[in-house]
Amino acid sequence: SQQGEEDPQALSIQEGENATMNCSYKTSINNLQWYRQNSGRGLVHLILIRSNEREKHSGRLRVTLDTSKKSSSLLITASRAADTASYFCAEKAGGTSYGKLTFGQGTILTVHP
Amino acid sequence: EAQVTQNPRYLITVTGKKLTVTCSQNMNHEYMSWYRQDPGLGLRQIYYSMNVEVTDKGDVPEGYKVSRKEKRNFPLILESPSPNQTSLYFCASSFIWGAPATDTQYFGPGTRLTVL
C-alpha cells in the first residue's frame, strides 16, 4: 500500500504561534494516529482519532478528521521551542488488514524561541 | 517501568552475515510490530504480530523474518543482510483488545543498522 502524504514537509514558526500539519491517507481506516519524533529517537504517541470521530483535543493539540476527504489535521496551539520535532500521522487500516499501520512521511516542525 | 527495549542499539555488519535484532516489551501487549525508517521515506512497516504465533507482512517484508513464540518478544531476523537494509529500525507494541483508548503504540529506542 502507498504511504499517505503530509503537508507541509517542513514548517518554521515563532514561539507562541500555532502550527498546523495536514495528512492525507489512502485506505479505509479504523483510526488515525499522530506521533512525534525527536531527532532519530523513538516515536511518541500524541493522539488517536477513530473513524467515527471528527475532532479530538488533548492539551494544546487539536486533531480533526474528514473521512470523506481522507484527510486529517493536527493543530498545536501556542507553540513552544520544545515542540520542535518531526510529526507523523499513521493510518490504522480496518477490515481484514487491521494491524497494518501506514505512516506518512512526516512534517519537520521548527519553533524558534 | 513500562517500556519497549531493543538490542543492539547500533550494529555494523557485512553482507550475508545473519543477524537478529531483539525486541521485548513488559506491558503484556498483544500487538507488536517492526518498522524501518529511511530519509525521505518515513516509517515503513516490515512485519506485525497480533498475538503469539500470529504474524503478518507489512509493506516491506522482503529480506526479513520474524517470530512470536512468546508474548513479550518479537525478534527481527535478517538471514542474509544486504546494504539496502541499512536503516534505522523501530519495534513497537500496543494493546489491541479492551478499552477504546488502546491502539496507542509504544516505540523502542531504535536500532541503527549498517550493512557493508
PDB file of C-alpha atoms in Angstrom:
ATOM      1  CA  SER A   1       0.000   0.000   0.000  1.00  0.00           C
ATOM      2  CA  GLN A   2       1.126   3.546  -0.562  1.00  0.00           C
ATOM      3  CA  GLN A   3       2.045   5.856   2.229  1.00  0.00           C
ATOM      4  CA  GLY A   4      -0.101   8.850   2.973  1.00  0.00           C
ATOM      5  CA  GLU A   5       1.173  12.343   2.419  1.00  0.00           C
ATOM      6  CA  GLU A   6       1.842  15.047   4.910  1.00  0.00           C
ATOM      7  CA  ASP A   7       1.821  18.720   4.244  1.00  0.00           C
ATOM      8  CA  PRO A   8       3.882  20.776   4.665  1.00  0.00           C
ATOM      9  CA  GLN A   9       7.124  18.791   4.663  1.00  0.00           C
ATOM     10  CA  ALA A  10       8.706  21.456   6.853  1.00  0.00           C
ATOM     11  CA  LEU A  11       7.257  24.258   8.947  1.00  0.00           C
ATOM     12  CA  SER A  12       9.142  27.030  10.705  1.00  0.00           C
ATOM     13  CA  ILE A  13       7.338  29.304  13.159  1.00  0.00           C
ATOM     14  CA  GLN A  14       7.961  31.562  16.136  1.00  0.00           C
ATOM     15  CA  GLU A  15       7.206  30.564  19.703  1.00  0.00           C
ATOM     16  CA  GLY A  16       3.605  31.362  20.610  1.00  0.00           C
ATOM     17  CA  GLU A  17       2.277  30.853  17.085  1.00  0.00           C
ATOM     18  CA  ASN A  18       0.024  27.982  16.081  1.00  0.00           C
ATOM     19  CA  ALA A  19       1.273  25.145  13.902  1.00  0.00           C
ATOM     20  CA  THR A  20      -1.000  23.202  11.565  1.00  0.00           C
ATOM     21  CA  MET A  21       0.012  19.998   9.833  1.00  0.00           C
ATOM     22  CA  ASN A  22      -2.110  18.108   7.354  1.00  0.00           C
ATOM     23  CA  CYS A  23      -2.242  14.455   6.461  1.00  0.00           C
ATOM     24  CA  SER A  24      -3.961  12.692   3.600  1.00  0.00           C
ATOM     25  CA  TYR A  25      -4.438   8.956   3.605  1.00  0.00           C
ATOM     26  CA  LYS A  26      -5.446   6.362   1.105  1.00  0.00           C
ATOM     27  CA  THR A  27      -7.274   3.440   2.703  1.00  0.00           C
ATOM     28  CA  SER A  28     -10.412   2.885   4.692  1.00  0.00           C
ATOM     29  CA  ILE A  29      -9.246   3.443   8.234  1.00  0.00           C
ATOM     30  CA  ASN A  30     -10.125   2.145  11.663  1.00  0.00           C
ATOM     31  CA  ASN A  31      -8.326   5.068  13.255  1.00  0.00           C
ATOM     32  CA  LEU A  32      -5.690   7.679  12.567  1.00  0.00           C
ATOM     33  CA  GLN A  33      -2.861   8.381  14.948  1.00  0.00           C
ATOM     34  CA  TRP A  34      -0.366  11.208  15.349  1.00  0.00           C
ATOM     35  CA  TYR A  35       3.148  10.703  16.638  1.00  0.00           C
ATOM     36  CA  ARG A  36       6.076  12.905  17.460  1.00  0.00           C
ATOM     37  CA  GLN A  37       9.751  12.071  16.968  1.00  0.00           C
ATOM     38  CA  ASN A  38      12.722  13.945  18.319  1.00  0.00           C
ATOM     39  CA  SER A  39      15.805  13.680  16.132  1.00  0.00           C
ATOM     40  CA  GLY A  40      16.264   9.944  15.425  1.00  0.00           C
ATOM     41  CA  ARG A  41      14.655   8.768  18.639  1.00  0.00           C
ATOM     42  CA  GLY A  42      11.651   6.525  19.053  1.00  0.00           C
ATOM     43  CA  LEU A  43       8.221   7.873  18.248  1.00  0.00           C
ATOM     44  CA  VAL A  44       5.891   9.056  20.963  1.00  0.00           C
ATOM     45  CA  HIS A  45       2.140   8.744  20.594  1.00  0.00           C
ATOM     46  CA  LEU A  46       0.290  12.057  20.764  1.00  0.00           C
ATOM     47  CA  ILE A  47      -3.341  11.446  19.949  1.00  0.00           C
ATOM     48  CA  LEU A  48      -5.639   8.942  18.263  1.00  0.00           C
ATOM     49  CA  ILE A  49      -8.874   9.722  16.445  1.00  0.00           C
ATOM     50  CA  ARG A  50     -11.280   6.987  15.382  1.00  0.00           C
ATOM     51  CA  SER A  51     -13.048   6.865  12.051  1.00  0.00           C
ATOM     52  CA  ASN A  52     -16.383   7.832  13.631  1.00  0.00           C
ATOM     53  CA  GLU A  53     -14.930  10.897  15.351  1.00  0.00           C
ATOM     54  CA  ARG A  54     -14.498  14.317  13.766  1.00  0.00           C
ATOM     55  CA  GLU A  55     -12.455  16.225  16.293  1.00  0.00           C
ATOM     56  CA  LYS A  56     -10.414  15.490  19.360  1.00  0.00           C
ATOM     57  CA  HIS A  57      -8.464  17.589  21.836  1.00  0.00           C
ATOM     58  CA  SER A  58      -5.565  16.856  24.134  1.00  0.00           C
ATOM     59  CA  GLY A  59      -3.967  19.786  25.923  1.00  0.00           C
ATOM     60  CA  ARG A  60      -2.598  22.116  23.232  1.00  0.00           C
ATOM     61  CA  LEU A  61      -3.326  19.586  20.487  1.00  0.00           C
ATOM     62  CA  ARG A  62      -6.396  19.501  18.309  1.00  0.00           C
ATOM     63  CA  VAL A  63      -6.934  16.835  15.690  1.00  0.00           C
ATOM     64  CA  THR A  64      -9.642  16.794  13.048  1.00  0.00           C
ATOM     65  CA  LEU A  65     -10.642  14.008  10.722  1.00  0.00           C
ATOM     66  CA  ASP A  66     -12.571  14.250   7.466  1.00  0.00           C
ATOM     67  CA  THR A  67     -13.214  10.739   6.198  1.00  0.00           C
ATOM     68  CA  SER A  68     -14.962  11.986   3.062  1.00  0.00           C
ATOM     69  CA  LYS A  69     -11.751  13.735   2.024  1.00  0.00           C
ATOM     70  CA  LYS A  70      -9.490  11.123   3.624  1.00  0.00           C
ATOM     71  CA  SER A  71      -7.633  13.821   5.476  1.00  0.00           C
ATOM     72  CA  SER A  72      -6.671  14.836   8.985  1.00  0.00           C
ATOM     73  CA  SER A  73      -5.020  17.836  10.529  1.00  0.00           C
ATOM     74  CA  LEU A  74      -3.030  18.386  13.699  1.00  0.00           C
ATOM     75  CA  LEU A  75      -3.059  21.820  15.290  1.00  0.00           C
ATOM     76  CA  ILE A  76      -0.566  22.720  18.002  1.00  0.00           C
ATOM     77  CA  THR A  77      -1.577  25.935  19.700  1.00  0.00           C
ATOM     78  CA  ALA A  78       0.748  28.380  21.442  1.00  0.00           C
ATOM     79  CA  SER A  79       3.817  26.507  20.262  1.00  0.00           C
ATOM     80  CA  ARG A  80       6.983  26.265  22.312  1.00  0.00           C
ATOM     81  CA  ALA A  81      10.603  25.703  21.345  1.00  0.00           C
ATOM     82  CA  ALA A  82      10.282  22.250  22.942  1.00  0.00           C
ATOM     83  CA  ASP A  83       7.679  21.342  20.288  1.00  0.00           C
ATOM     84  CA  THR A  84      10.472  21.262  17.705  1.00  0.00           C
ATOM     85  CA  ALA A  85      10.338  17.735  16.296  1.00  0.00           C
ATOM     86  CA  SER A  86       9.054  15.659  13.386  1.00  0.00           C
ATOM     87  CA  TYR A  87       5.365  14.829  13.403  1.00  0.00           C
ATOM     88  CA  PHE A  88       3.878  11.814  11.704  1.00  0.00           C
ATOM     89  CA  CYS A  89       0.364  10.686  11.010  1.00  0.00           C
ATOM     90  CA  ALA A  90      -0.336   6.978  10.817  1.00  0.00           C
ATOM     91  CA  GLU A  91      -3.409   5.312   9.389  1.00  0.00           C
ATOM     92  CA  LYS A  92      -4.600   2.115  11.021  1.00  0.00           C
ATOM     93  CA  ALA A  93      -6.312   0.004   8.428  1.00  0.00           C
ATOM     94  CA  GLY A  94      -9.696  -1.526   9.014  1.00  0.00           C
ATOM     95  CA  GLY A  95     -11.245  -4.796   7.957  1.00  0.00           C
ATOM     96  CA  THR A  96      -9.032  -7.772   7.262  1.00  0.00           C
ATOM     97  CA  SER A  97      -5.954  -5.544   7.176  1.00  0.00           C
ATOM     98  CA  TYR A  98      -6.416  -4.482  10.803  1.00  0.00           C
ATOM     99  CA  GLY A  99      -2.951  -4.418  12.258  1.00  0.00           C
ATOM    100  CA  LYS A 100      -1.316  -2.630   9.363  1.00  0.00           C
ATOM    101  CA  LEU A 101      -0.175   0.829  10.282  1.00  0.00           C
ATOM    102  CA  THR A 102       0.936   3.125   7.469  1.00  0.00           C
ATOM    103  CA  PHE A 103       2.898   6.239   8.334  1.00  0.00           C
ATOM    104  CA  GLY A 104       3.102   9.454   6.389  1.00  0.00           C
ATOM    105  CA  GLN A 105       6.493  10.921   5.573  1.00  0.00           C
ATOM    106  CA  GLY A 106       6.248  13.468   8.334  1.00  0.00           C
ATOM    107  CA  THR A 107       6.376  17.200   8.895  1.00  0.00           C
ATOM    108  CA  ILE A 108       9.502  18.729  10.385  1.00  0.00           C
ATOM    109  CA  LEU A 109       8.433  21.483  12.771  1.00  0.00           C
ATOM    110  CA  THR A 110      10.911  24.082  13.977  1.00  0.00           C
ATOM    111  CA  VAL A 111       9.787  26.518  16.641  1.00  0.00           C
ATOM    112  CA  HIS A 112      12.110  29.471  17.130  1.00  0.00           C
ATOM    113  CA  PRO A 113      12.363  30.987  20.614  1.00  0.00           C
TER     114      PRO A 113
ATOM    115  CA  GLU B   1       8.937   0.973  34.153  1.00  0.00           C
ATOM    116  CA  ALA B   2       6.774   0.206  31.122  1.00  0.00           C
ATOM    117  CA  GLN B   3       8.993   0.050  28.091  1.00  0.00           C
ATOM    118  CA  VAL B   4       9.983  -1.489  24.796  1.00  0.00           C
ATOM    119  CA  THR B   5      13.635  -2.471  24.605  1.00  0.00           C
ATOM    120  CA  GLN B   6      15.690  -3.232  21.527  1.00  0.00           C
ATOM    121  CA  ASN B   7      19.115  -4.757  21.215  1.00  0.00           C
ATOM    122  CA  PRO B   8      21.563  -3.946  19.899  1.00  0.00           C
ATOM    123  CA  ARG B   9      21.147  -0.190  19.571  1.00  0.00           C
ATOM    124  CA  TYR B  10      23.886   0.046  16.948  1.00  0.00           C
ATOM    125  CA  LEU B  11      25.186  -2.643  14.642  1.00  0.00           C
ATOM    126  CA  ILE B  12      27.645  -2.657  11.780  1.00  0.00           C
ATOM    127  CA  THR B  13      27.830  -5.894   9.844  1.00  0.00           C
ATOM    128  CA  VAL B  14      28.785  -7.272   6.453  1.00  0.00           C
ATOM    129  CA  THR B  15      26.675  -8.517   3.600  1.00  0.00           C
ATOM    130  CA  GLY B  16      25.351 -12.027   4.108  1.00  0.00           C
ATOM    131  CA  LYS B  17      26.071 -12.412   7.818  1.00  0.00           C
ATOM    132  CA  LYS B  18      22.859 -13.435   9.571  1.00  0.00           C
ATOM    133  CA  LEU B  19      21.763 -11.197  12.386  1.00  0.00           C
ATOM    134  CA  THR B  20      18.911 -10.851  14.864  1.00  0.00           C
ATOM    135  CA  VAL B  21      17.605  -7.689  16.439  1.00  0.00           C
ATOM    136  CA  THR B  22      15.701  -8.412  19.614  1.00  0.00           C
ATOM    137  CA  CYS B  23      12.609  -6.592  20.835  1.00  0.00           C
ATOM    138  CA  SER B  24      10.985  -7.063  24.195  1.00  0.00           C
ATOM    139  CA  GLN B  25       8.058  -5.341  25.924  1.00  0.00           C
ATOM    140  CA  ASN B  26       6.933  -5.593  29.541  1.00  0.00           C
ATOM    141  CA  MET B  27       3.387  -4.265  29.130  1.00  0.00           C
ATOM    142  CA  ASN B  28       1.639  -7.529  28.202  1.00  0.00           C
ATOM    143  CA  HIS B  29       0.741  -6.105  24.798  1.00  0.00           C
ATOM    144  CA  GLU B  30      -0.805  -8.376  22.211  1.00  0.00           C
ATOM    145  CA  TYR B  31       0.357  -6.366  19.218  1.00  0.00           C
ATOM    146  CA  MET B  32       3.975  -5.918  18.186  1.00  0.00           C
ATOM    147  CA  SER B  33       5.434  -4.508  15.010  1.00  0.00           C
ATOM    148  CA  TRP B  34       8.691  -3.690  13.261  1.00  0.00           C
ATOM    149  CA  TYR B  35       9.350  -0.589  11.158  1.00  0.00           C
ATOM    150  CA  ARG B  36      12.265   0.772   9.251  1.00  0.00           C
ATOM    151  CA  GLN B  37      12.894   4.464   8.834  1.00  0.00           C
ATOM    152  CA  ASP B  38      14.803   5.864   5.894  1.00  0.00           C
ATOM    153  CA  PRO B  39      15.383   9.512   4.935  1.00  0.00           C
ATOM    154  CA  GLY B  40      12.633  10.791   2.682  1.00  0.00           C
ATOM    155  CA  LEU B  41      10.584   7.611   3.063  1.00  0.00           C
ATOM    156  CA  GLY B  42       9.301   7.941   6.603  1.00  0.00           C
ATOM    157  CA  LEU B  43       8.497   4.788   8.564  1.00  0.00           C
ATOM    158  CA  ARG B  44       7.502   1.667   6.727  1.00  0.00           C
ATOM    159  CA  GLN B  45       6.062  -1.393   8.398  1.00  0.00           C
ATOM    160  CA  ILE B  46       8.020  -4.617   7.939  1.00  0.00           C
ATOM    161  CA  TYR B  47       6.023  -7.206   9.893  1.00  0.00           C
ATOM    162  CA  TYR B  48       3.473  -7.176  12.648  1.00  0.00           C
ATOM    163  CA  SER B  49       2.031  -9.669  15.093  1.00  0.00           C
ATOM    164  CA  MET B  50      -1.448  -9.624  16.559  1.00  0.00           C
ATOM    165  CA  ASN B  51      -0.613 -12.248  19.196  1.00  0.00           C
ATOM    166  CA  VAL B  52       1.603 -15.234  19.947  1.00  0.00           C
ATOM    167  CA  GLU B  53       2.218 -17.357  16.833  1.00  0.00           C
ATOM    168  CA  VAL B  54       0.297 -14.848  14.675  1.00  0.00           C
ATOM    169  CA  THR B  55       2.393 -12.739  12.319  1.00  0.00           C
ATOM    170  CA  ASP B  56       1.681 -10.937   9.074  1.00  0.00           C
ATOM    171  CA  LYS B  57       3.523  -8.946   6.461  1.00  0.00           C
ATOM    172  CA  GLY B  58       3.636  -5.194   6.431  1.00  0.00           C
ATOM    173  CA  ASP B  59       4.578  -3.110   3.432  1.00  0.00           C
ATOM    174  CA  VAL B  60       8.258  -4.055   3.118  1.00  0.00           C
ATOM    175  CA  PRO B  61       8.744  -7.655   4.365  1.00  0.00           C
ATOM    176  CA  GLU B  62      11.265  -8.832   1.753  1.00  0.00           C
ATOM    177  CA  GLY B  63      14.555  -9.927   3.284  1.00  0.00           C
ATOM    178  CA  TYR B  64      13.198 -10.132   6.836  1.00  0.00           C
ATOM    179  CA  LYS B  65      11.770 -12.820   9.080  1.00  0.00           C
ATOM    180  CA  VAL B  66      10.063 -12.610  12.428  1.00  0.00           C
ATOM    181  CA  SER B  67       8.780 -14.990  15.064  1.00  0.00           C
ATOM    182  CA  ARG B  68       6.447 -14.581  18.016  1.00  0.00           C
ATOM    183  CA  LYS B  69       6.915 -17.539  20.329  1.00  0.00           C
ATOM    184  CA  GLU B  70       6.313 -15.550  23.495  1.00  0.00           C
ATOM    185  CA  LYS B  71       4.056 -12.582  24.078  1.00  0.00           C
ATOM    186  CA  ARG B  72       6.826 -10.273  25.228  1.00  0.00           C
ATOM    187  CA  ASN B  73       9.391 -10.922  22.480  1.00  0.00           C
ATOM    188  CA  PHE B  74       9.338 -10.219  18.753  1.00  0.00           C
ATOM    189  CA  PRO B  75      12.785 -10.663  17.180  1.00  0.00           C
ATOM    190  CA  LEU B  76      13.598  -9.410  13.688  1.00  0.00           C
ATOM    191  CA  ILE B  77      15.843 -11.712  11.701  1.00  0.00           C
ATOM    192  CA  LEU B  78      17.902 -10.780   8.660  1.00  0.00           C
ATOM    193  CA  GLU B  79      19.104 -14.073   7.248  1.00  0.00           C
ATOM    194  CA  SER B  80      21.339 -12.566   4.575  1.00  0.00           C
ATOM    195  CA  PRO B  81      21.625  -8.813   5.096  1.00  0.00           C
ATOM    196  CA  SER B  82      22.323  -6.561   2.144  1.00  0.00           C
ATOM    197  CA  PRO B  83      23.412  -2.906   2.001  1.00  0.00           C
ATOM    198  CA  ASN B  84      19.873  -1.783   1.098  1.00  0.00           C
ATOM    199  CA  GLN B  85      18.806  -2.942   4.558  1.00  0.00           C
ATOM    200  CA  THR B  86      20.962  -0.255   6.140  1.00  0.00           C
ATOM    201  CA  SER B  87      18.392   1.695   8.093  1.00  0.00           C
ATOM    202  CA  LEU B  88      17.019   2.759  11.464  1.00  0.00           C
ATOM    203  CA  TYR B  89      14.734   0.060  12.840  1.00  0.00           C
ATOM    204  CA  PHE B  90      11.986   0.518  15.398  1.00  0.00           C
ATOM    205  CA  CYS B  91       9.971  -2.019  17.310  1.00  0.00           C
ATOM    206  CA  ALA B  92       6.599  -1.043  18.747  1.00  0.00           C
ATOM    207  CA  SER B  93       3.827  -2.663  20.780  1.00  0.00           C
ATOM    208  CA  SER B  94       0.278  -1.940  21.870  1.00  0.00           C
ATOM    209  CA  PHE B  95      -2.907  -3.430  23.269  1.00  0.00           C
ATOM    210  CA  ILE B  96      -5.499  -4.196  20.641  1.00  0.00           C
ATOM    211  CA  TRP B  97      -8.292  -5.617  22.729  1.00  0.00           C
ATOM    212  CA  GLY B  98     -10.184  -3.972  25.541  1.00  0.00           C
ATOM    213  CA  ALA B  99     -10.713  -0.285  26.237  1.00  0.00           C
ATOM    214  CA  PRO B 100     -11.340   2.038  23.292  1.00  0.00           C
ATOM    215  CA  ALA B 101      -8.222   4.005  24.117  1.00  0.00           C
ATOM    216  CA  THR B 102      -5.927   1.127  23.202  1.00  0.00           C
ATOM    217  CA  ASP B 103      -4.046   1.060  19.903  1.00  0.00           C
ATOM    218  CA  THR B 104      -1.518   3.538  21.218  1.00  0.00           C
ATOM    219  CA  GLN B 105       1.823   2.206  20.073  1.00  0.00           C
ATOM    220  CA  TYR B 106       4.838   2.373  22.325  1.00  0.00           C
ATOM    221  CA  PHE B 107       8.109   2.545  20.453  1.00  0.00           C
ATOM    222  CA  GLY B 108      11.523   1.232  21.321  1.00  0.00           C
ATOM    223  CA  PRO B 109      14.590   3.494  21.103  1.00  0.00           C
ATOM    224  CA  GLY B 110      15.638   2.214  17.688  1.00  0.00           C
ATOM    225  CA  THR B 111      18.447   0.115  16.247  1.00  0.00           C
ATOM    226  CA  ARG B 112      20.757   1.720  13.731  1.00  0.00           C
ATOM    227  CA  LEU B 113      21.953  -0.968  11.348  1.00  0.00           C
ATOM    228  CA  THR B 114      24.714  -0.557   8.784  1.00  0.00           C
ATOM    229  CA  VAL B 115      25.347  -3.344   6.287  1.00  0.00           C
ATOM    230  CA  LEU B 116      28.662  -3.031   4.435  1.00  0.00           C
TER     231      LEU B 116
END
